[in-house]
Amino acid sequence: MEFVGGQNTFSRIRYGVSFIWLADCAPPTCYSRVLGLSKEIVGLLGKLHNFHRTKTCVEILPKMFLDVQNSCINTKLRDFLYVMENLPTQYCRERPRIVLLKQKVTNLYRIINRICYRDLVYFTDDCEAIETGQSTPHYREDRLQMLVEEKR
């Protein structure tokens, strides 16, 4: 790379070699984008529960443990967005961090339902696990047993 005008800014770089540097990056897959965004949402929710200005606002939000491989995530995100749009006070609806959370949840919902509609694979439909954070592993075994019985 060669700097123009003696300044060390990226806006003044001649792009003779820079395309090689960018070619090393792999584009995010649907799964990696959904997984990364869900981690951001969980982290932001944790901060909102601990921040004194937003603590009272997020107390009414339903508990949510995001599992992108659970098919119930769609309905849970939709319900969560409904509650966020109908927060009881204008103060809560206008808090910047709550607005950011709403935007992230909306983006995740759109990515799952529109962009990555057929790319994601759901391994469970345990809706209770999204609310409690505890998965019941017997669902897979029961389903497997039902499938084996149907083939007979």
XYZ file of N, CA, C and O in Angstrom, residues 64-150:
348
model
N -36.057 -14.458 27.790
C -35.793 -15.060 26.505
C -34.362 -15.590 26.482
O -33.418 -14.857 26.741
N -34.218 -16.865 26.199
C -32.923 -17.508 26.006
C -32.861 -17.903 24.541
O -33.550 -18.827 24.124
N -32.080 -17.173 23.780
C -32.068 -17.383 22.339
C -31.304 -18.638 21.962
O -30.144 -18.809 22.314
N -31.960 -19.516 21.243
C -31.363 -20.717 20.680
C -31.751 -20.731 19.210
O -32.915 -20.981 18.867
N -30.803 -20.450 18.346
C -31.113 -20.310 16.925
C -31.430 -21.641 16.261
O -31.861 -21.665 15.117
N -31.245 -22.734 16.965
C -31.586 -24.047 16.413
C -32.903 -24.564 16.964
O -33.232 -25.721 16.801
N -33.666 -23.691 17.601
C -34.980 -24.026 18.136
C -36.017 -23.339 17.252
O -35.988 -22.133 17.073
N -36.935 -24.124 16.703
C -37.913 -23.559 15.774
C -38.871 -22.581 16.443
O -39.522 -21.795 15.762
N -38.957 -22.581 17.745
C -39.836 -21.660 18.467
C -39.266 -20.246 18.540
O -39.932 -19.341 19.045
N -38.072 -20.045 18.045
C -37.450 -18.725 18.123
C -38.260 -17.689 17.341
O -38.336 -16.526 17.738
N -38.902 -18.097 16.254
C -39.683 -17.152 15.450
C -40.840 -16.551 16.238
O -41.015 -15.332 16.267
N -41.622 -17.393 16.864
C -42.762 -16.885 17.627
C -42.308 -16.110 18.858
O -42.920 -15.111 19.219
N -41.231 -16.541 19.476
C -40.733 -15.846 20.659
C -40.226 -14.449 20.299
O -40.503 -13.480 21.010
N -39.506 -14.326 19.192
C -39.037 -13.014 18.752
C -40.209 -12.109 18.384
O -40.201 -10.918 18.705
N -41.208 -12.658 17.724
C -42.389 -11.869 17.363
C -43.105 -11.361 18.609
O -43.483 -10.188 18.697
N -43.299 -12.229 19.603
C -43.943 -11.817 20.854
C -43.102 -10.778 21.596
O -43.634 -9.824 22.168
N -41.800 -10.962 21.588
C -40.886 -10.034 22.253
C -40.971 -8.649 21.608
O -41.021 -7.631 22.300
N -41.012 -8.607 20.269
C -41.140 -7.336 19.564
C -42.468 -6.654 19.879
O -42.525 -5.431 20.023
N -43.532 -7.428 19.998
C -44.837 -6.861 20.336
C -44.788 -6.170 21.694
O -45.286 -5.056 21.854
N -44.173 -6.814 22.665
C -44.061 -6.222 23.995
C -43.190 -4.969 23.946
O -43.509 -3.955 24.576
N -42.105 -5.019 23.177
C -41.226 -3.850 23.081
C -41.918 -2.662 22.426
O -41.672 -1.520 22.792
N -42.756 -2.922 21.448
C -43.479 -1.833 20.789
C -44.567 -1.250 21.674
O -45.023 -0.139 21.441
N -44.994 -1.993 22.666
C -46.072 -1.546 23.545
C -45.603 -1.372 24.987
O -46.345 -1.695 25.923
N -44.400 -0.869 25.159
C -43.918 -0.589 26.510
C -44.834 0.452 27.157
O -45.343 1.345 26.481
N -45.047 0.362 28.469
C -46.078 1.177 29.114
C -45.823 2.687 29.102
O -46.773 3.459 29.083
N -44.579 3.125 29.108
C -44.327 4.563 29.173
C -43.507 5.025 27.975
O -42.723 4.271 27.408
N -43.709 6.277 27.636
C -42.952 6.887 26.551
C -41.469 6.951 26.910
O -40.599 6.791 26.055
N -41.181 7.148 28.184
C -39.803 7.192 28.663
C -39.074 5.906 28.289
O -37.953 5.936 27.794
N -39.727 4.778 28.523
C -39.102 3.488 28.207
C -38.945 3.297 26.702
O -37.938 2.774 26.240
N -39.940 3.690 25.950
C -39.889 3.504 24.495
C -38.802 4.346 23.835
O -38.321 4.002 22.764
N -38.404 5.457 24.471
C -37.438 6.361 23.854
C -36.012 6.202 24.374
O -35.121 6.895 23.896
N -35.787 5.320 25.325
C -34.422 5.117 25.836
C -33.554 4.586 24.695
O -33.929 3.626 24.009
N -32.377 5.189 24.457
C -31.538 4.777 23.316
C -31.146 3.304 23.331
O -31.129 2.658 22.283
N -30.840 2.771 24.487
C -30.439 1.359 24.538
C -31.615 0.434 24.258
O -31.444 -0.640 23.688
N -32.807 0.841 24.653
C -33.988 0.023 24.372
C -34.333 0.107 22.893
O -34.722 -0.891 22.275
N -34.158 1.276 22.291
C -34.357 1.421 20.846
C -33.353 0.542 20.102
O -33.704 -0.125 19.121
N -32.113 0.514 20.559
C -31.085 -0.334 19.946
C -31.453 -1.812 20.066
O -31.326 -2.576 19.104
N -31.939 -2.212 21.229
C -32.368 -3.608 21.421
C -33.499 -3.953 20.465
O -33.481 -5.015 19.834
N -34.453 -3.068 20.342
C -35.579 -3.308 19.434
C -35.094 -3.454 17.997
O -35.555 -4.328 17.260
N -34.138 -2.622 17.587
C -33.589 -2.719 16.231
C -32.870 -4.044 16.011
O -33.035 -4.674 14.967
N -32.102 -4.480 16.994
C -31.366 -5.745 16.865
C -32.321 -6.930 16.807
O -32.129 -7.853 16.014
N -33.356 -6.921 17.638
C -34.326 -8.019 17.629
C -35.094 -8.022 16.306
O -35.337 -9.083 15.726
N -35.452 -6.843 15.813
C -36.133 -6.745 14.517
C -35.239 -7.277 13.401
O -35.706 -8.024 12.530
N -33.968 -6.910 13.416
C -33.033 -7.415 12.401
C -32.910 -8.930 12.471
O -32.918 -9.605 11.432
N -32.793 -9.471 13.670
C -32.690 -10.925 13.824
C -33.944 -11.607 13.295
O -33.859 -12.599 12.566
N -35.098 -11.081 13.630
C -36.364 -11.653 13.159
C -36.435 -11.627 11.631
O -36.820 -12.614 10.997
N -36.042 -10.522 11.020
C -36.070 -10.411 9.550
C -35.058 -11.341 8.896
O -35.342 -11.946 7.865
N -33.891 -11.443 9.477
C -32.871 -12.329 8.899
C -33.350 -13.772 8.936
O -33.226 -14.506 7.957
N -33.907 -14.193 10.060
C -34.373 -15.573 10.195
C -35.529 -15.858 9.247
O -35.576 -16.906 8.607
N -36.476 -14.928 9.124
C -37.695 -15.197 8.359
C -37.624 -14.831 6.887
O -38.440 -15.314 6.104
N -36.687 -14.001 6.495
C -36.627 -13.597 5.088
C -35.325 -13.993 4.413
O -35.324 -14.674 3.403
N -34.215 -13.558 4.970
C -32.932 -13.749 4.305
C -32.461 -15.196 4.409
O -32.036 -15.801 3.435
N -32.548 -15.757 5.593
C -32.044 -17.119 5.831
C -33.182 -18.123 5.979
O -33.048 -19.115 6.694
N -34.275 -17.878 5.305
C -35.480 -18.675 5.521
C -35.239 -20.179 5.395
O -35.643 -20.950 6.226
N -34.543 -20.630 4.378
C -34.327 -22.067 4.179
C -32.917 -22.525 4.523
O -32.587 -23.688 4.346
N -32.098 -21.612 5.007
C -30.713 -21.972 5.313
C -30.514 -22.480 6.728
O -29.551 -23.183 6.994
N -31.384 -22.109 7.634
C -31.231 -22.519 9.031
C -31.876 -23.880 9.262
O -32.926 -24.183 8.698
N -31.245 -24.670 10.092
C -31.755 -25.995 10.437
C -32.146 -25.975 11.903
O -31.366 -25.582 12.760
N -33.381 -26.385 12.176
C -33.865 -26.430 13.553
C -33.787 -27.862 14.060
O -34.305 -28.777 13.434
N -33.127 -28.032 15.192
C -32.968 -29.356 15.762
C -33.994 -29.663 16.845
O -34.127 -30.802 17.260
N -34.689 -28.660 17.311
C -35.673 -28.876 18.366
C -36.807 -27.873 18.220
O -36.673 -26.861 17.540
N -37.918 -28.180 18.838
C -39.038 -27.240 18.909
C -39.530 -27.133 20.352
O -40.704 -27.081 20.625
N -38.587 -27.085 21.250
C -38.869 -27.002 22.681
C -39.064 -25.533 23.062
O -38.113 -24.838 23.417
N -40.303 -25.065 22.996
C -40.601 -23.657 23.269
C -40.332 -23.284 24.720
O -39.988 -22.144 25.013
N -40.476 -24.223 25.595
C -40.219 -23.956 27.010
C -38.739 -23.635 27.252
O -38.397 -22.848 28.132
N -37.864 -24.217 26.454
C -36.425 -23.974 26.615
C -36.063 -22.525 26.320
O -35.142 -21.982 26.922
N -36.787 -21.879 25.412
C -36.504 -20.484 25.098
C -36.936 -19.582 26.251
O -36.348 -18.540 26.483
N -37.942 -19.999 26.997
C -38.411 -19.200 28.128
C -37.641 -19.485 29.412
O -37.440 -18.588 30.216
N -37.221 -20.722 29.614
C -36.571 -21.086 30.872
C -35.059 -21.231 30.759
O -34.353 -21.151 31.757
N -34.576 -21.497 29.565
C -33.147 -21.716 29.379
C -32.736 -23.155 29.613
O -31.573 -23.507 29.502
N -33.693 -24.019 29.938
C -33.403 -25.430 30.185
C -34.087 -26.280 29.133
O -35.304 -26.290 29.019
N -33.289 -26.980 28.388
C -33.809 -27.820 27.326
C -34.125 -29.209 27.863
O -33.451 -29.718 28.747
N -35.169 -29.798 27.317
C -35.515 -31.170 27.687
C -35.081 -32.082 26.551
O -35.665 -32.073 25.476
N -34.043 -32.863 26.746
C -33.482 -33.658 25.651
C -34.363 -34.814 25.203
O -34.134 -35.364 24.148
N -35.374 -35.169 25.977
C -36.197 -36.321 25.594
C -37.040 -36.058 24.358
O -37.546 -36.994 23.756
N -37.176 -34.834 23.919
C -37.959 -34.547 22.719
C -37.365 -35.233 21.503
O -38.078 -35.819 20.719
N -36.076 -35.153 21.341
C -35.442 -35.786 20.179
C -35.597 -37.300 20.232
O -35.859 -37.923 19.233
N -35.403 -37.881 21.398
C -35.521 -39.330 21.519
C -36.951 -39.783 21.254
O -37.167 -40.798 20.580
N -37.932 -39.032 21.757
C -39.332 -39.382 21.508
C -39.659 -39.299 20.020
O -40.350 -40.157 19.480
N -39.193 -38.267 19.376
C -39.454 -38.111 17.948
C -38.797 -39.228 17.148
O -39.376 -39.757 16.213
N -37.584 -39.579 17.514
C -36.883 -40.650 16.826
C -37.647 -41.959 16.997
O -37.828 -42.708 16.042
N -38.132 -42.215 18.190
C -38.882 -43.436 18.456
C -40.190 -43.430 17.643
O -40.582 -44.449 17.084
N -40.853 -42.274 17.546
C -42.087 -42.184 16.762
C -41.816 -42.457 15.291
O -42.593 -43.131 14.622
N -40.719 -41.928 14.769
C -40.383 -42.159 13.373
C -40.097 -43.622 13.094
O -40.487 -44.165 12.064
N -39.406 -44.281 14.012
C -39.103 -45.705 13.845
C -40.384 -46.508 13.870
O -40.583 -47.439 13.081
N -41.317 -46.172 14.747
C -42.589 -46.897 14.841
C -43.443 -46.684 13.601
O -44.159 -47.582 13.170
N -43.396 -45.467 13.025
C -44.183 -45.205 11.825
C -43.680 -45.991 10.625
O -44.468 -46.395 9.770
